[in-house]
mmCIF file of C-alpha atoms in Angstrom:
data_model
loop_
_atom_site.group_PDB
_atom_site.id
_atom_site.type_symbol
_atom_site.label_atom_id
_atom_site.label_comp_id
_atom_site.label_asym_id
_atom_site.label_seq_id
_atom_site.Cartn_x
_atom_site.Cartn_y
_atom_site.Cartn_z
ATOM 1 C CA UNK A 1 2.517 6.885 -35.884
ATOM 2 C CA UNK A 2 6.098 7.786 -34.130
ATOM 3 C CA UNK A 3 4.074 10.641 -32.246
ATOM 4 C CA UNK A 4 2.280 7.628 -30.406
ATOM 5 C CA UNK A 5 5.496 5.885 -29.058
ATOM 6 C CA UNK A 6 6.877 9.554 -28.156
ATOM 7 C CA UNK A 7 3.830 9.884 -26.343
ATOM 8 C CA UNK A 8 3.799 6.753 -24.852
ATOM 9 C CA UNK A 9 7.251 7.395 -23.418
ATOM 10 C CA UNK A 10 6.208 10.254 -21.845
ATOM 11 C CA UNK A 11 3.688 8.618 -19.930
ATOM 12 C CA UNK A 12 5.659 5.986 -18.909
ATOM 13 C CA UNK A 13 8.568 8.226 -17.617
ATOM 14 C CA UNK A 14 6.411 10.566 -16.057
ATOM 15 C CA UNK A 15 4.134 7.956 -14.075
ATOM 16 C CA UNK A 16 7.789 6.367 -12.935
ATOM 17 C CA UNK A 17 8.316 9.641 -11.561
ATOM 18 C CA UNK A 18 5.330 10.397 -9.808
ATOM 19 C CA UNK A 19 6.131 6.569 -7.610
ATOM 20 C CA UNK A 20 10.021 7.266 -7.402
ATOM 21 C CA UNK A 21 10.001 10.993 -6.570
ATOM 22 C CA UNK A 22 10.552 11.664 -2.614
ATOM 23 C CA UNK A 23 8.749 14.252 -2.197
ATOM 24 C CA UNK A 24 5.321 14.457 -2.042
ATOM 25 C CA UNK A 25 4.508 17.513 -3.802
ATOM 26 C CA UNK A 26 6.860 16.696 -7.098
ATOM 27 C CA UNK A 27 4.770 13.480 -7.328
ATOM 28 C CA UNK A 28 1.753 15.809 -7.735
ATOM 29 C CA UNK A 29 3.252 17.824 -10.246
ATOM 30 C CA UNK A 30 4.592 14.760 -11.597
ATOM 31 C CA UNK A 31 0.549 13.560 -12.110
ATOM 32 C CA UNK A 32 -0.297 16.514 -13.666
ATOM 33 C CA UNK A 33 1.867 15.636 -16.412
ATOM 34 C CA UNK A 34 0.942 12.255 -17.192
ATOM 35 C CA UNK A 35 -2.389 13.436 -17.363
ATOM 36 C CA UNK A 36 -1.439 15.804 -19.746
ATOM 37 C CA UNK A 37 0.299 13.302 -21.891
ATOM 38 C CA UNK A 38 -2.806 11.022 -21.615
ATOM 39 C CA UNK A 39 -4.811 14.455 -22.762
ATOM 40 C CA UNK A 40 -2.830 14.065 -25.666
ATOM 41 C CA UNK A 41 -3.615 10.310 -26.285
ATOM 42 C CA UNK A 42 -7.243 11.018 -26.366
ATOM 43 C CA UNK A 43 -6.792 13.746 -28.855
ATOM 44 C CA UNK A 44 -4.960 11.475 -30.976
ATOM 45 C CA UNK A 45 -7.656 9.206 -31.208
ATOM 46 C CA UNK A 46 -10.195 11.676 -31.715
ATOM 47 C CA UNK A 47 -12.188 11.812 -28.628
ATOM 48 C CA UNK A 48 -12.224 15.058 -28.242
ATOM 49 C CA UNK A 49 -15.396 15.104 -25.563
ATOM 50 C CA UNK A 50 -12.940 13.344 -22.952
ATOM 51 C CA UNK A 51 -9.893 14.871 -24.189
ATOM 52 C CA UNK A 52 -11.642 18.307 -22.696
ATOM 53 C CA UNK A 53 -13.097 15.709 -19.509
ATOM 54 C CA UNK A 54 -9.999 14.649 -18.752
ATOM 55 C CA UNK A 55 -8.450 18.113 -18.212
ATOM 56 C CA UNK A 56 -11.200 20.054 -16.673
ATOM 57 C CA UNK A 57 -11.519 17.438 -14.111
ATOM 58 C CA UNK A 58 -8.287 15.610 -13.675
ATOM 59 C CA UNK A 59 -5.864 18.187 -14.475
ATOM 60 C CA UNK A 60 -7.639 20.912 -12.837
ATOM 61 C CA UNK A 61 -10.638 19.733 -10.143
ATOM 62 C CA UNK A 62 -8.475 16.465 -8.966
ATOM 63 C CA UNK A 63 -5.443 18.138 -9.121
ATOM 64 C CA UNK A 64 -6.328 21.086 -7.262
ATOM 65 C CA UNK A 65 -7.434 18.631 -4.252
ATOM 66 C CA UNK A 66 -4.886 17.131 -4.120
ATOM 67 C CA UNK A 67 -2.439 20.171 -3.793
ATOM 68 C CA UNK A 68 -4.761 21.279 -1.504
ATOM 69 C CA UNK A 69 -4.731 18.753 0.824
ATOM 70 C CA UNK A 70 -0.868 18.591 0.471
ATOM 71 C CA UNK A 71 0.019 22.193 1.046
ATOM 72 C CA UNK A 72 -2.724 21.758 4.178
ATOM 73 C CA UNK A 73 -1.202 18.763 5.916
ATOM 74 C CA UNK A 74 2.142 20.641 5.300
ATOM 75 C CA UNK A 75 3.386 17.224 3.908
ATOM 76 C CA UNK A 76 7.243 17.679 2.764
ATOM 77 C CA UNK A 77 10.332 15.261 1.951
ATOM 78 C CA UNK A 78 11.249 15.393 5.903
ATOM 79 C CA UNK A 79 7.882 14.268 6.819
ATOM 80 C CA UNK A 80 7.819 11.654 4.198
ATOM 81 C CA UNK A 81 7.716 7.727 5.703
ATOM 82 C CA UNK A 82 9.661 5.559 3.572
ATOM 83 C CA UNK A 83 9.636 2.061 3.465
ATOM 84 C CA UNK A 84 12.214 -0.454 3.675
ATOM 85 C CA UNK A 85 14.902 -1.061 0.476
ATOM 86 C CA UNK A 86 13.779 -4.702 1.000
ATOM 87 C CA UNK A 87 10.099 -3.724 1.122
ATOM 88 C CA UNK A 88 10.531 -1.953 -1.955
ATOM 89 C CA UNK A 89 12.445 -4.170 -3.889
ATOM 90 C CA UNK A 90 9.536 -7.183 -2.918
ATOM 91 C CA UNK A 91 7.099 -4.553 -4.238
ATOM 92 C CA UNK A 92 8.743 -3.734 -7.670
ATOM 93 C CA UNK A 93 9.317 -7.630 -7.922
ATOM 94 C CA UNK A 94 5.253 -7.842 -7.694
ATOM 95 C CA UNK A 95 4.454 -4.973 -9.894
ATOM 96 C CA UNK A 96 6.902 -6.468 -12.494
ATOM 97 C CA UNK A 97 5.319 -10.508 -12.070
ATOM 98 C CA UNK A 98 1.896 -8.789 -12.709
ATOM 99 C CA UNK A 99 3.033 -6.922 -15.786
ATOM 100 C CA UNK A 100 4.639 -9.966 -17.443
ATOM 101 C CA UNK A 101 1.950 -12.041 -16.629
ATOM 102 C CA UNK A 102 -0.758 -9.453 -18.427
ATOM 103 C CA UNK A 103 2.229 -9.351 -21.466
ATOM 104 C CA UNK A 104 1.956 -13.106 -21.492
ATOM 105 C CA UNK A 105 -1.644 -13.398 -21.996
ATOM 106 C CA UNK A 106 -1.936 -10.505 -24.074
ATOM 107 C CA UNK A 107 0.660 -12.271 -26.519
ATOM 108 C CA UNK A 108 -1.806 -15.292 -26.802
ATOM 109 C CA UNK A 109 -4.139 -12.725 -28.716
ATOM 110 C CA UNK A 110 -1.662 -13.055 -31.244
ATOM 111 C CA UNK A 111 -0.930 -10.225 -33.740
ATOM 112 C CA UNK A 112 -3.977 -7.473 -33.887
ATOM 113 C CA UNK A 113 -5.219 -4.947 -36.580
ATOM 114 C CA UNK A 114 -4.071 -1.657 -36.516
ATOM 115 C CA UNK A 115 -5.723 0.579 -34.994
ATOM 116 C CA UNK A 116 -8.122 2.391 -37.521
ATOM 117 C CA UNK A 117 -10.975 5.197 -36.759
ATOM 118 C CA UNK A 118 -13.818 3.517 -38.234
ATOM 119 C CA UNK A 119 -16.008 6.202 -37.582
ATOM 120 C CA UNK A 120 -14.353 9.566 -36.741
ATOM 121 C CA UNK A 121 -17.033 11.067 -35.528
ATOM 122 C CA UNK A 122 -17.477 9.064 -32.507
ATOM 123 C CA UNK A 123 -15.933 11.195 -29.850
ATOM 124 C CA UNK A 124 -17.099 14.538 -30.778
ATOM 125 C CA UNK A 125 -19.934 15.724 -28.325
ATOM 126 C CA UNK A 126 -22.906 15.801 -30.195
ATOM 127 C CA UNK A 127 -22.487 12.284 -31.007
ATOM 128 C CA UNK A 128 -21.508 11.119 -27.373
ATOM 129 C CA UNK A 129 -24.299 13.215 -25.875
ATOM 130 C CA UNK A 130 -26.830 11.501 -28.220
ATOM 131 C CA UNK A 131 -25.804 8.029 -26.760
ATOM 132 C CA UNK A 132 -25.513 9.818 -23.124
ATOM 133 C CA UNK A 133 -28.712 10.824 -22.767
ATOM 134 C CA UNK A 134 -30.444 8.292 -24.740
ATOM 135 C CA UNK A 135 -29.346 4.691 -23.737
ATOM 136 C CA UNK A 136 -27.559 5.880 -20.344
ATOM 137 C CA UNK A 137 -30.207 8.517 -19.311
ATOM 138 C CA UNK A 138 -30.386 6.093 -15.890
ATOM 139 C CA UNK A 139 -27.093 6.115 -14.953
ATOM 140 C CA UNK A 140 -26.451 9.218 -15.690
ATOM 141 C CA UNK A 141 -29.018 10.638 -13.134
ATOM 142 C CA UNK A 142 -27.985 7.654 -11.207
ATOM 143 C CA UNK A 143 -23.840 9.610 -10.977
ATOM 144 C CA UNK A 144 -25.570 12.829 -10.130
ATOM 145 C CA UNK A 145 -26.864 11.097 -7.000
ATOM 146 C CA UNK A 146 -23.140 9.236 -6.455
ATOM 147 C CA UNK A 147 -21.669 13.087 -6.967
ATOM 148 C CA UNK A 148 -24.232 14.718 -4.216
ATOM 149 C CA UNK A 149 -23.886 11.836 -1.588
ATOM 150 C CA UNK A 150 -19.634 11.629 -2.055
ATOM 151 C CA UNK A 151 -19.737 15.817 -1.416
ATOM 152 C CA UNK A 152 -22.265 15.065 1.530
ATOM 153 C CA UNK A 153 -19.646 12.479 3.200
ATOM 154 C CA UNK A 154 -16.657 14.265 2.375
ATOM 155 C CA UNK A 155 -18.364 17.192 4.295
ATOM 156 C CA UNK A 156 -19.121 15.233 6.914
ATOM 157 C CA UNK A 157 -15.740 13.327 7.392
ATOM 158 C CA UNK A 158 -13.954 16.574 7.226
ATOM 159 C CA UNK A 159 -16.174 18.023 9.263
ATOM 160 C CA UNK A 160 -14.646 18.718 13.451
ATOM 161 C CA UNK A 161 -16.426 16.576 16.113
ATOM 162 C CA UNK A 162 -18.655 19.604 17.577
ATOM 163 C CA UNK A 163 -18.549 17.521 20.895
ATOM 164 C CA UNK A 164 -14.605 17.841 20.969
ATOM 165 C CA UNK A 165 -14.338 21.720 20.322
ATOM 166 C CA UNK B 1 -8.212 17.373 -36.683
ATOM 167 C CA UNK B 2 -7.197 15.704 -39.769
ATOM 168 C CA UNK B 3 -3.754 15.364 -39.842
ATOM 169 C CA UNK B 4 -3.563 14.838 -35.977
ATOM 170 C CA UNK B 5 -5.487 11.500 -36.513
ATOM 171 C CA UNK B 6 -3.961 10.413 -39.140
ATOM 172 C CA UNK B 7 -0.981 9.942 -37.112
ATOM 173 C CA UNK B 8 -1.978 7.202 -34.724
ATOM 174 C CA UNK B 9 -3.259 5.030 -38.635
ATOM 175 C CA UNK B 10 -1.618 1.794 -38.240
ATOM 176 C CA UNK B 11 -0.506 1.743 -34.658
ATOM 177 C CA UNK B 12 -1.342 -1.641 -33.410
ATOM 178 C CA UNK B 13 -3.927 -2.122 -30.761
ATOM 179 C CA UNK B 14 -1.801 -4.657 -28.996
ATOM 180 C CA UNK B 15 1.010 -1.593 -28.688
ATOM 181 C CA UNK B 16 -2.583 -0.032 -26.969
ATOM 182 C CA UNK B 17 -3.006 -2.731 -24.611
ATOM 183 C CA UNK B 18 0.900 -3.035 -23.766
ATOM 184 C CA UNK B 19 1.099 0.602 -23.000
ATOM 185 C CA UNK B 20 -2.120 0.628 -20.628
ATOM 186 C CA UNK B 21 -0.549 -2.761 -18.592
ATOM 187 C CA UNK B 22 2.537 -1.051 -18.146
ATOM 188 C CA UNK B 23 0.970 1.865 -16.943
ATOM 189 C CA UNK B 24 -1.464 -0.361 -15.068
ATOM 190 C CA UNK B 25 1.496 -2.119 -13.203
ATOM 191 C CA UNK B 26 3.266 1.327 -12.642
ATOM 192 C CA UNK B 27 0.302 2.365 -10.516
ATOM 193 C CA UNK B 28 0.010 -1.434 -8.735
ATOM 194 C CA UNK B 29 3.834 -0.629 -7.643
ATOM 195 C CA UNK B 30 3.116 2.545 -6.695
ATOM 196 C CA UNK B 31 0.503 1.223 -4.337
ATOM 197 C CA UNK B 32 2.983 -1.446 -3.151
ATOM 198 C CA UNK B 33 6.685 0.593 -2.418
ATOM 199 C CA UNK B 34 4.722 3.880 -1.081
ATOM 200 C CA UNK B 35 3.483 4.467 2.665
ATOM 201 C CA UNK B 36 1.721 7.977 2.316
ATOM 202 C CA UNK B 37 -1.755 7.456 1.997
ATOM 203 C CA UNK B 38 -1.573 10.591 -0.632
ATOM 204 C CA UNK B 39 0.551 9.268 -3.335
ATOM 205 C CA UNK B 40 -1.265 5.687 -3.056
ATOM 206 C CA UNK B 41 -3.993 7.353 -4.003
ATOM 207 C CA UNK B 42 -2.170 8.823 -6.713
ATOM 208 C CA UNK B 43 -1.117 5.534 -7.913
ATOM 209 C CA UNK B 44 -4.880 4.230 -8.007
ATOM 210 C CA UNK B 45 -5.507 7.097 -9.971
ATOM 211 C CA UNK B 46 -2.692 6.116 -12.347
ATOM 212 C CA UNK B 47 -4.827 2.489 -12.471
ATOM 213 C CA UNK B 48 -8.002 4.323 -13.594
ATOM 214 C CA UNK B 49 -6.355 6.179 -16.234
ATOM 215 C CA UNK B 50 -4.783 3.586 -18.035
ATOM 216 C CA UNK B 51 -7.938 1.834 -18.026
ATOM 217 C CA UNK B 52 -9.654 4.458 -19.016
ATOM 218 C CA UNK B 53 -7.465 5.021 -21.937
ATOM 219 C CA UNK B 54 -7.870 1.025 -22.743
ATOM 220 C CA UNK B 55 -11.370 1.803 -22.953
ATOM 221 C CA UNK B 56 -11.483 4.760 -25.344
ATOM 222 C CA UNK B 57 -8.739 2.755 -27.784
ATOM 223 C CA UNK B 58 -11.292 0.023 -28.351
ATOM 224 C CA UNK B 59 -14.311 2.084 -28.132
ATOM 225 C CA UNK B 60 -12.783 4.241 -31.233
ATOM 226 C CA UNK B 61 -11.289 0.683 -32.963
ATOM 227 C CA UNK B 62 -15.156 -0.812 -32.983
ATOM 228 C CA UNK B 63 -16.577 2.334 -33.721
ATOM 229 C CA UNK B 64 -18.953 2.062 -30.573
ATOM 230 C CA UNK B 65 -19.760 4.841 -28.486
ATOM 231 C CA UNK B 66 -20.423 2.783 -25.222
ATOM 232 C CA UNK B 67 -17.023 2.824 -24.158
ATOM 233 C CA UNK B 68 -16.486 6.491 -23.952
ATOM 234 C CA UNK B 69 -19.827 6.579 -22.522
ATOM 235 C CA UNK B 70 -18.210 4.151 -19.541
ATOM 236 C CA UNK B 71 -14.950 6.521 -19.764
ATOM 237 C CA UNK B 72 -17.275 9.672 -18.524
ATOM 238 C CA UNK B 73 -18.848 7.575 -15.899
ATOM 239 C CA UNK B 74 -15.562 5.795 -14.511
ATOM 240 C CA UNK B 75 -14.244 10.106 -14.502
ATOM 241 C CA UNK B 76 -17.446 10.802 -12.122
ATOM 242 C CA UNK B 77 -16.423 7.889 -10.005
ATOM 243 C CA UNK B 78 -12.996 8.643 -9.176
ATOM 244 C CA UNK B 79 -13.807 12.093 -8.560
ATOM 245 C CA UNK B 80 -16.424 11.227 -6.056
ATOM 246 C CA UNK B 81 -13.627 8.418 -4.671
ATOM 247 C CA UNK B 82 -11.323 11.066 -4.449
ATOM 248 C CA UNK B 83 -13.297 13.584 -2.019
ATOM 249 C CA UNK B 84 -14.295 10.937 -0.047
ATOM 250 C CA UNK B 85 -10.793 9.619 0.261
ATOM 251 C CA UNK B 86 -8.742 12.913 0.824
ATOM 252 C CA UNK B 87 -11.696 13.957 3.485
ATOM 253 C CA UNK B 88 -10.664 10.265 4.971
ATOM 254 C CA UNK B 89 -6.933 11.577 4.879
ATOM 255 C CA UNK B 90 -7.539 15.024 6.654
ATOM 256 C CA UNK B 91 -9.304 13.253 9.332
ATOM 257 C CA UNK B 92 -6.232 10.699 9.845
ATOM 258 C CA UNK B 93 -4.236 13.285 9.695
ATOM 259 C CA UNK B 94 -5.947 15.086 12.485
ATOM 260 C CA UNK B 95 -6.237 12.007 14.872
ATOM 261 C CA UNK B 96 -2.632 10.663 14.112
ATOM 262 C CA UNK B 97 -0.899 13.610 13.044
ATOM 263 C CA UNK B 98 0.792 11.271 10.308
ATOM 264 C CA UNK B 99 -0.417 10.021 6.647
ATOM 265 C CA UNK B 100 1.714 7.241 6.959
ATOM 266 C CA UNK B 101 -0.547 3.890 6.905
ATOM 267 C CA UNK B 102 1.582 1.806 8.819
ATOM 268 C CA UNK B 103 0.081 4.091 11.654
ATOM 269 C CA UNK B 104 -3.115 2.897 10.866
ATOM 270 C CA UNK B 105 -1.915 -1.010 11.385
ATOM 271 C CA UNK B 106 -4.649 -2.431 13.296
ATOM 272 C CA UNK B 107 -6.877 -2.020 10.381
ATOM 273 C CA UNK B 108 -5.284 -5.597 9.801
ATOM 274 C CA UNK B 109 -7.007 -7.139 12.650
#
């Protein structure tokens, strides 16, 4: 149970530091880890299928992109536009008013059960991919078409104007 | 696996559902206070996350598979928002030689 809250921490210091941190690159680094910590949540509650998801494609494919197009844009703390202390201050204010309002109405719920894994084999792949390809065989193949026009655009937006070169 | 799972027995799922809108209004600040178009989208991806996370907690607390289902899917999204968005960034980048968005002001208009 305390292995939760440690957790939890974590993720909460680490995601402060990936929107405090100056640089550009820490922040990325910064992500990594709270992804890692979040690896750690699913594990916890037994979903092991997106526990393995989450850091194949966050940690590693997402990640990697975004390094990428860091180290290629040669982004660094001197190149970094900051906004205005007053800017920032109205923006924490906002962030904050949205969190206590979502506290607010989440305290309405009242108290809740504890969490309890009513059926622990529910994240394990064979079960998932039973319910994948059975009652989401649609959008499944639907995602494949999602992932194959996204890598067509990206191409293409990437892509130099042949007219211009 | 035993022993790991037995340590999250009798967390509340409110303590879930706290934990997800803080990290929920982490990444809403992030999106607010920052002006490189690379760590906003960091901070969206924060957003996801904790929503996704939301998702799994009550997908394992009613024993339903859906939600995970909707986890894998939301994953295949943001990783198709992501290439799209970063190929957006490169070609800002190129025109403006900048990632800062207030270059990219008349987008208000």
């Amino acid at each position: 149970m305390n292995l939760f809250y440690f957790i939890a921490f974590l993720s909460i210091f680490f995601s402060l530091l990936v929107i405090f941190s100056k640089n550009p690159v820490y922040s990325v680094l910064y992500l990594i880890v709270t992804f890692f910590t979040l690896t750690i949540h699913y594990i916890l509650l037994n979903a092991q299928f997106l526990a393995i998801v989450n850091f194949i494609v966050y940690m590693g494919a997402i990640m990697v992109l975004f390094l990428f197009v860091l180290m290629l844009l040669n982004l660094n703390e001197d190149s970094e536009p900051m906004k205005s202390n007053l800017i920032k201050v109205a923006g924490v204010v906002a962030g904050m008013c949205l969190l206590v309002t979502l506290v607010g109405s989440f305290r309405a719920l009242g108290d809740s059960d504890p969490l309890i894994l009513k059926n622990p084999e529910i994240g394990l792949v064979k079960n998932l991919g039973k319910v994948l390809f059975d009652e989401f065989l649609l959008p499944f193949e639907i995602s494949s078409i999602l992932l194959l026009s996204a890598m067509v655009g990206a191409v293409l937006l990437a892509k130099k104007d042949p007219k211009k070169i | 696996m035993e022993s790991i799972t037995n340590s999250i027995q009798g967390v509340p799922l409110n303590h879930y559902i706290l934990f997800c809108a803080i990290l929920f209004s982490i990444g809403v600040m992030g999106v607010l206070i920052r002006r490189n178009a690379i760590v906003i989208f960091m901070s969206v991806e924060l957003m996801l996350n904790a929503v996704n996370l939301l998702l799994t907690a009550f997908s394992v607390h009613h024993g339903d598979a859906s939600g995970q289902v909707f986890v894998f899917f939301v994953m295949a999204l943001a990783a198709a928002e992501v290439a799209v968005g970063l190929a957006i960034i490169v070609m800002i980048y190129r025109n403006t030689s900048s990632t800062d968005i207030n270059v990219l002001n008349r987008l208000k208009w």
